[in-house]
Amino acid sequence: MDFAVIQRSLPLFAHAFLTTLWLSAVGIALAAVIGVACALVRYFEIPVGERLVSAYEELFRNTPLLIQLFFLYYALPTLGIKMSAYTCAIVGLALLGGAYMAGAFRGGFGGIPRIQTESARALGLTKVQNARFVILPQGLTLSVAPFAANAIFLVKETSIFTAIAVPELTNEARDLIGMYYHTDEYLLMLVIGYAMILVPLSIGLTFLERRVRSGAFGN
């Protein structure tokens, strides 16, 4: 193990680390928004919207992210829709994550006692008010555990971005190994880079889940 090699490559890995962190954060945030919207459509059983959401979830949950990225990056330009590699990465991660997040939030919304939403309607609340004051506060709380699992999954999926030459951690490690053949050193830095993102994220989300559970159930 040559630590001089590791020291020389630190600036490159630092940049790749920040790129991975930024793509993960934006992708997860957009995925959460998409997931909540889709879950609400399914929860309120909006006729046409429910079918579209169901088709969207089935499509993106049952096709690999790699194929989705290839479609966004190589196929869409033939239709006149051009996006940068970064934009394709974010859109791909958001759409994939949104399909999984929709199931997570739908499960949380489904855990709300039906009598609460029926009581809200009886009091004259509209669907929007029902969602804002009854469903979202409780449903999001119940969805923390599956949201955490999906967030960690999406961070790991950023390694696929190397297929469209986004300079994230995996792509940086692969390029350096190809140029200098210091496989052990660069793989070690790759593992440490992902651990620096995933371990704190896992600990933070676990702590949040416990706090939420304690607040909701009193234990």
Short mmCIF file of C-alpha atoms in Angstrom, two decimals:
data_model
loop_
_atom_site.label_atom_id
_atom_site.label_comp_id
_atom_site.label_asym_id
_atom_site.label_seq_id
_atom_site.Cartn_x
_atom_site.Cartn_y
_atom_site.Cartn_z
CA MET A 1 0.00 0.00 0.00
CA ASP A 2 1.61 3.22 -1.24
CA PHE A 3 0.28 6.10 0.87
CA ALA A 4 2.10 8.63 -1.30
CA VAL A 5 -0.19 7.60 -4.16
CA ILE A 6 -3.22 8.13 -1.92
CA GLN A 7 -1.98 11.56 -0.88
CA ARG A 8 -1.41 12.68 -4.48
CA SER A 9 -4.89 11.60 -5.55
CA LEU A 10 -6.76 13.18 -2.61
CA PRO A 11 -7.79 16.36 -4.52
CA LEU A 12 -9.28 14.28 -7.34
CA PHE A 13 -11.19 12.05 -4.94
CA ALA A 14 -12.35 15.07 -2.94
CA HIS A 15 -13.91 16.53 -6.08
CA ALA A 16 -15.49 13.17 -6.97
CA PHE A 17 -16.77 12.85 -3.40
CA LEU A 18 -18.49 16.25 -3.56
CA THR A 19 -19.96 15.39 -6.96
CA THR A 20 -21.38 12.13 -5.63
CA LEU A 21 -22.73 13.88 -2.54
CA TRP A 22 -24.37 16.64 -4.60
CA LEU A 23 -25.94 14.25 -7.12
CA SER A 24 -27.22 12.03 -4.29
CA ALA A 25 -28.75 14.93 -2.37
CA VAL A 26 -30.52 16.44 -5.38
CA GLY A 27 -31.66 13.06 -6.69
CA ILE A 28 -33.05 11.94 -3.32
CA ALA A 29 -34.83 15.26 -2.76
CA LEU A 30 -36.51 15.11 -6.18
CA ALA A 31 -37.33 11.43 -5.69
CA ALA A 32 -39.04 12.24 -2.40
CA VAL A 33 -41.17 14.94 -4.06
CA ILE A 34 -42.14 12.58 -6.89
CA GLY A 35 -42.83 9.79 -4.41
CA VAL A 36 -45.12 11.91 -2.24
CA ALA A 37 -47.04 13.17 -5.29
CA CYS A 38 -47.50 9.66 -6.68
CA ALA A 39 -48.50 8.26 -3.28
CA LEU A 40 -51.16 10.95 -2.86
CA VAL A 41 -52.57 10.22 -6.33
CA ARG A 42 -52.81 6.52 -5.45
CA TYR A 43 -54.17 7.24 -1.96
CA PHE A 44 -57.03 9.41 -3.23
CA GLU A 45 -57.63 6.97 -6.13
CA ILE A 46 -57.65 9.66 -8.81
CA PRO A 47 -58.87 7.64 -11.87
CA VAL A 48 -56.56 8.59 -14.76
CA GLY A 49 -53.69 9.67 -12.50
CA GLU A 50 -53.72 6.39 -10.62
CA ARG A 51 -53.25 4.41 -13.82
CA LEU A 52 -50.43 6.66 -15.00
CA VAL A 53 -48.67 6.44 -11.63
CA SER A 54 -49.05 2.67 -11.58
CA ALA A 55 -47.52 2.41 -15.08
CA TYR A 56 -44.68 4.75 -14.09
CA GLU A 57 -43.86 2.73 -10.97
CA GLU A 58 -43.88 -0.58 -12.83
CA LEU A 59 -41.68 0.77 -15.62
CA PHE A 60 -38.97 2.32 -13.47
CA ARG A 61 -38.94 -0.31 -10.72
CA ASN A 62 -38.56 -3.13 -13.22
CA THR A 63 -35.88 -1.72 -15.51
CA PRO A 64 -32.20 -1.23 -14.58
CA LEU A 65 -30.93 2.30 -13.93
CA LEU A 66 -28.17 1.67 -16.48
CA ILE A 67 -30.73 1.17 -19.27
CA GLN A 68 -32.67 4.23 -18.15
CA LEU A 69 -29.50 6.34 -18.26
CA PHE A 70 -28.60 5.06 -21.72
CA PHE A 71 -32.08 6.01 -22.93
CA LEU A 72 -31.86 9.50 -21.43
CA TYR A 73 -28.30 10.15 -22.60
CA TYR A 74 -28.17 8.43 -26.00
CA ALA A 75 -31.75 7.91 -27.22
CA LEU A 76 -33.44 11.21 -26.31
CA PRO A 77 -30.97 13.34 -28.36
CA THR A 78 -32.23 11.56 -31.49
CA LEU A 79 -35.66 13.01 -30.64
CA GLY A 80 -34.19 16.49 -30.18
CA ILE A 81 -34.01 16.35 -26.40
CA LYS A 82 -30.43 16.90 -25.24
CA MET A 83 -29.27 16.89 -21.63
CA SER A 84 -25.85 17.03 -20.04
CA ALA A 85 -24.46 13.98 -18.27
CA TYR A 86 -25.14 15.62 -14.90
CA THR A 87 -28.76 16.36 -15.80
CA CYS A 88 -29.29 12.82 -17.08
CA ALA A 89 -27.82 11.45 -13.86
CA ILE A 90 -30.13 13.55 -11.67
CA VAL A 91 -33.22 12.85 -13.79
CA GLY A 92 -32.47 9.13 -13.87
CA LEU A 93 -31.90 8.93 -10.13
CA ALA A 94 -35.01 11.01 -9.38
CA LEU A 95 -37.26 8.92 -11.61
CA LEU A 96 -35.93 5.62 -10.29
CA GLY A 97 -36.06 6.83 -6.71
CA GLY A 98 -39.52 8.34 -7.16
CA ALA A 99 -40.91 4.95 -8.17
CA TYR A 100 -39.53 3.35 -5.00
CA MET A 101 -40.37 6.31 -2.76
CA ALA A 102 -43.97 6.21 -3.98
CA GLY A 103 -44.37 2.73 -2.51
CA ALA A 104 -42.71 3.81 0.73
CA PHE A 105 -44.95 6.83 1.20
CA ARG A 106 -48.05 4.95 0.10
CA GLY A 107 -47.39 2.46 2.87
CA GLY A 108 -47.06 5.31 5.36
CA PHE A 109 -50.28 6.94 4.19
CA GLY A 110 -52.04 3.60 4.33
CA GLY A 111 -51.06 3.27 8.00
CA ILE A 112 -53.26 6.23 8.94
CA PRO A 113 -56.57 5.06 10.47
CA ARG A 114 -59.33 5.55 7.90
CA ILE A 115 -61.56 7.13 10.47
CA GLN A 116 -59.29 10.17 10.59
CA THR A 117 -59.64 10.97 6.90
CA GLU A 118 -63.37 10.23 7.03
CA SER A 119 -63.72 12.57 10.01
CA ALA A 120 -61.80 15.25 8.11
CA ARG A 121 -64.22 14.96 5.20
CA ALA A 122 -67.17 15.08 7.59
CA LEU A 123 -65.79 18.34 9.01
CA GLY A 124 -65.78 19.81 5.52
CA LEU A 125 -62.07 19.63 4.68
CA THR A 126 -61.25 19.48 0.99
CA LYS A 127 -58.89 16.83 -0.39
CA VAL A 128 -56.05 19.34 -0.38
CA GLN A 129 -56.72 20.31 3.24
CA ASN A 130 -57.09 16.65 4.19
CA ALA A 131 -53.71 15.90 2.63
CA ARG A 132 -52.05 18.92 4.25
CA PHE A 133 -53.39 18.65 7.80
CA VAL A 134 -54.14 14.94 8.25
CA ILE A 135 -52.38 12.67 5.79
CA LEU A 136 -48.97 14.27 5.22
CA PRO A 137 -47.97 14.93 8.87
CA GLN A 138 -48.75 11.38 9.97
CA GLY A 139 -47.94 9.57 6.72
CA LEU A 140 -44.48 11.10 6.39
CA THR A 141 -43.72 10.12 9.98
CA LEU A 142 -44.71 6.51 9.30
CA SER A 143 -42.61 6.50 6.11
CA VAL A 144 -39.24 7.38 7.67
CA ALA A 145 -37.92 3.79 7.80
CA PRO A 146 -38.62 2.88 4.14
CA PHE A 147 -37.49 6.36 3.06
CA ALA A 148 -34.15 5.78 4.82
CA ALA A 149 -33.68 2.42 3.10
CA ASN A 150 -34.45 3.93 -0.30
CA ALA A 151 -32.15 6.91 0.30
CA ILE A 152 -29.22 4.60 1.05
CA PHE A 153 -30.09 2.52 -2.02
CA LEU A 154 -30.06 5.62 -4.24
CA VAL A 155 -26.65 6.75 -2.99
CA LYS A 156 -25.25 3.35 -3.95
CA GLU A 157 -26.86 3.63 -7.38
CA THR A 158 -24.77 6.72 -8.17
CA SER A 159 -21.94 4.33 -9.02
CA ILE A 160 -23.85 3.57 -12.25
CA PHE A 161 -23.24 7.13 -13.43
CA THR A 162 -19.77 6.08 -14.53
CA ALA A 163 -21.50 4.64 -17.63
CA ILE A 164 -22.20 8.18 -18.91
CA ALA A 165 -18.85 9.60 -17.76
CA VAL A 166 -20.06 11.57 -14.75
CA PRO A 167 -16.93 12.15 -12.60
CA GLU A 168 -18.27 10.60 -9.39
CA LEU A 169 -16.32 8.32 -7.04
CA THR A 170 -16.52 5.09 -9.03
CA ASN A 171 -15.64 6.80 -12.31
CA GLU A 172 -12.68 8.58 -10.72
CA ALA A 173 -11.35 5.34 -9.22
CA ARG A 174 -11.75 3.49 -12.50
CA ASP A 175 -9.94 6.19 -14.48
CA LEU A 176 -7.03 6.36 -12.02
CA ILE A 177 -6.66 2.58 -11.96
CA GLY A 178 -6.64 2.54 -15.76
CA MET A 179 -3.92 5.20 -15.91
CA TYR A 180 -1.63 4.29 -13.01
CA TYR A 181 -2.50 0.67 -12.04
CA HIS A 182 -2.50 1.37 -8.29
CA THR A 183 -5.57 -0.77 -7.83
CA ASP A 184 -5.39 -1.37 -4.07
CA GLU A 185 -4.86 2.28 -3.20
CA TYR A 186 -7.66 3.61 -5.38
CA LEU A 187 -10.14 0.92 -4.36
CA LEU A 188 -9.40 1.70 -0.73
CA MET A 189 -10.14 5.37 -1.35
CA LEU A 190 -13.33 4.40 -3.20
CA VAL A 191 -14.55 2.36 -0.23
CA ILE A 192 -13.66 5.14 2.21
CA GLY A 193 -15.43 7.72 0.02
CA TYR A 194 -18.72 5.81 -0.03
CA ALA A 195 -18.40 4.99 3.67
CA MET A 196 -18.02 8.71 4.46
CA ILE A 197 -21.39 9.30 2.81
CA LEU A 198 -23.33 6.18 3.76
CA VAL A 199 -22.29 5.65 7.39
CA PRO A 200 -23.27 9.15 8.63
CA LEU A 201 -26.43 9.00 6.48
CA SER A 202 -27.39 5.64 7.95
CA ILE A 203 -26.71 6.80 11.52
CA GLY A 204 -28.61 10.05 11.01
CA LEU A 205 -31.65 8.39 9.48
CA THR A 206 -31.69 5.71 12.18
CA PHE A 207 -31.64 8.42 14.84
CA LEU A 208 -34.45 10.27 13.04
CA GLU A 209 -36.49 7.09 12.80
CA ARG A 210 -36.14 6.47 16.54
CA ARG A 211 -37.08 10.04 17.41
CA VAL A 212 -40.10 9.91 15.14
CA ARG A 213 -41.19 6.54 16.49
CA SER A 214 -40.79 7.82 20.05
CA GLY A 215 -42.85 10.91 19.27
CA ALA A 216 -45.55 8.92 17.51
CA PHE A 217 -45.90 5.99 19.88
CA GLY A 218 -44.43 7.29 23.12
CA ASN A 219 -41.66 4.71 23.54
#
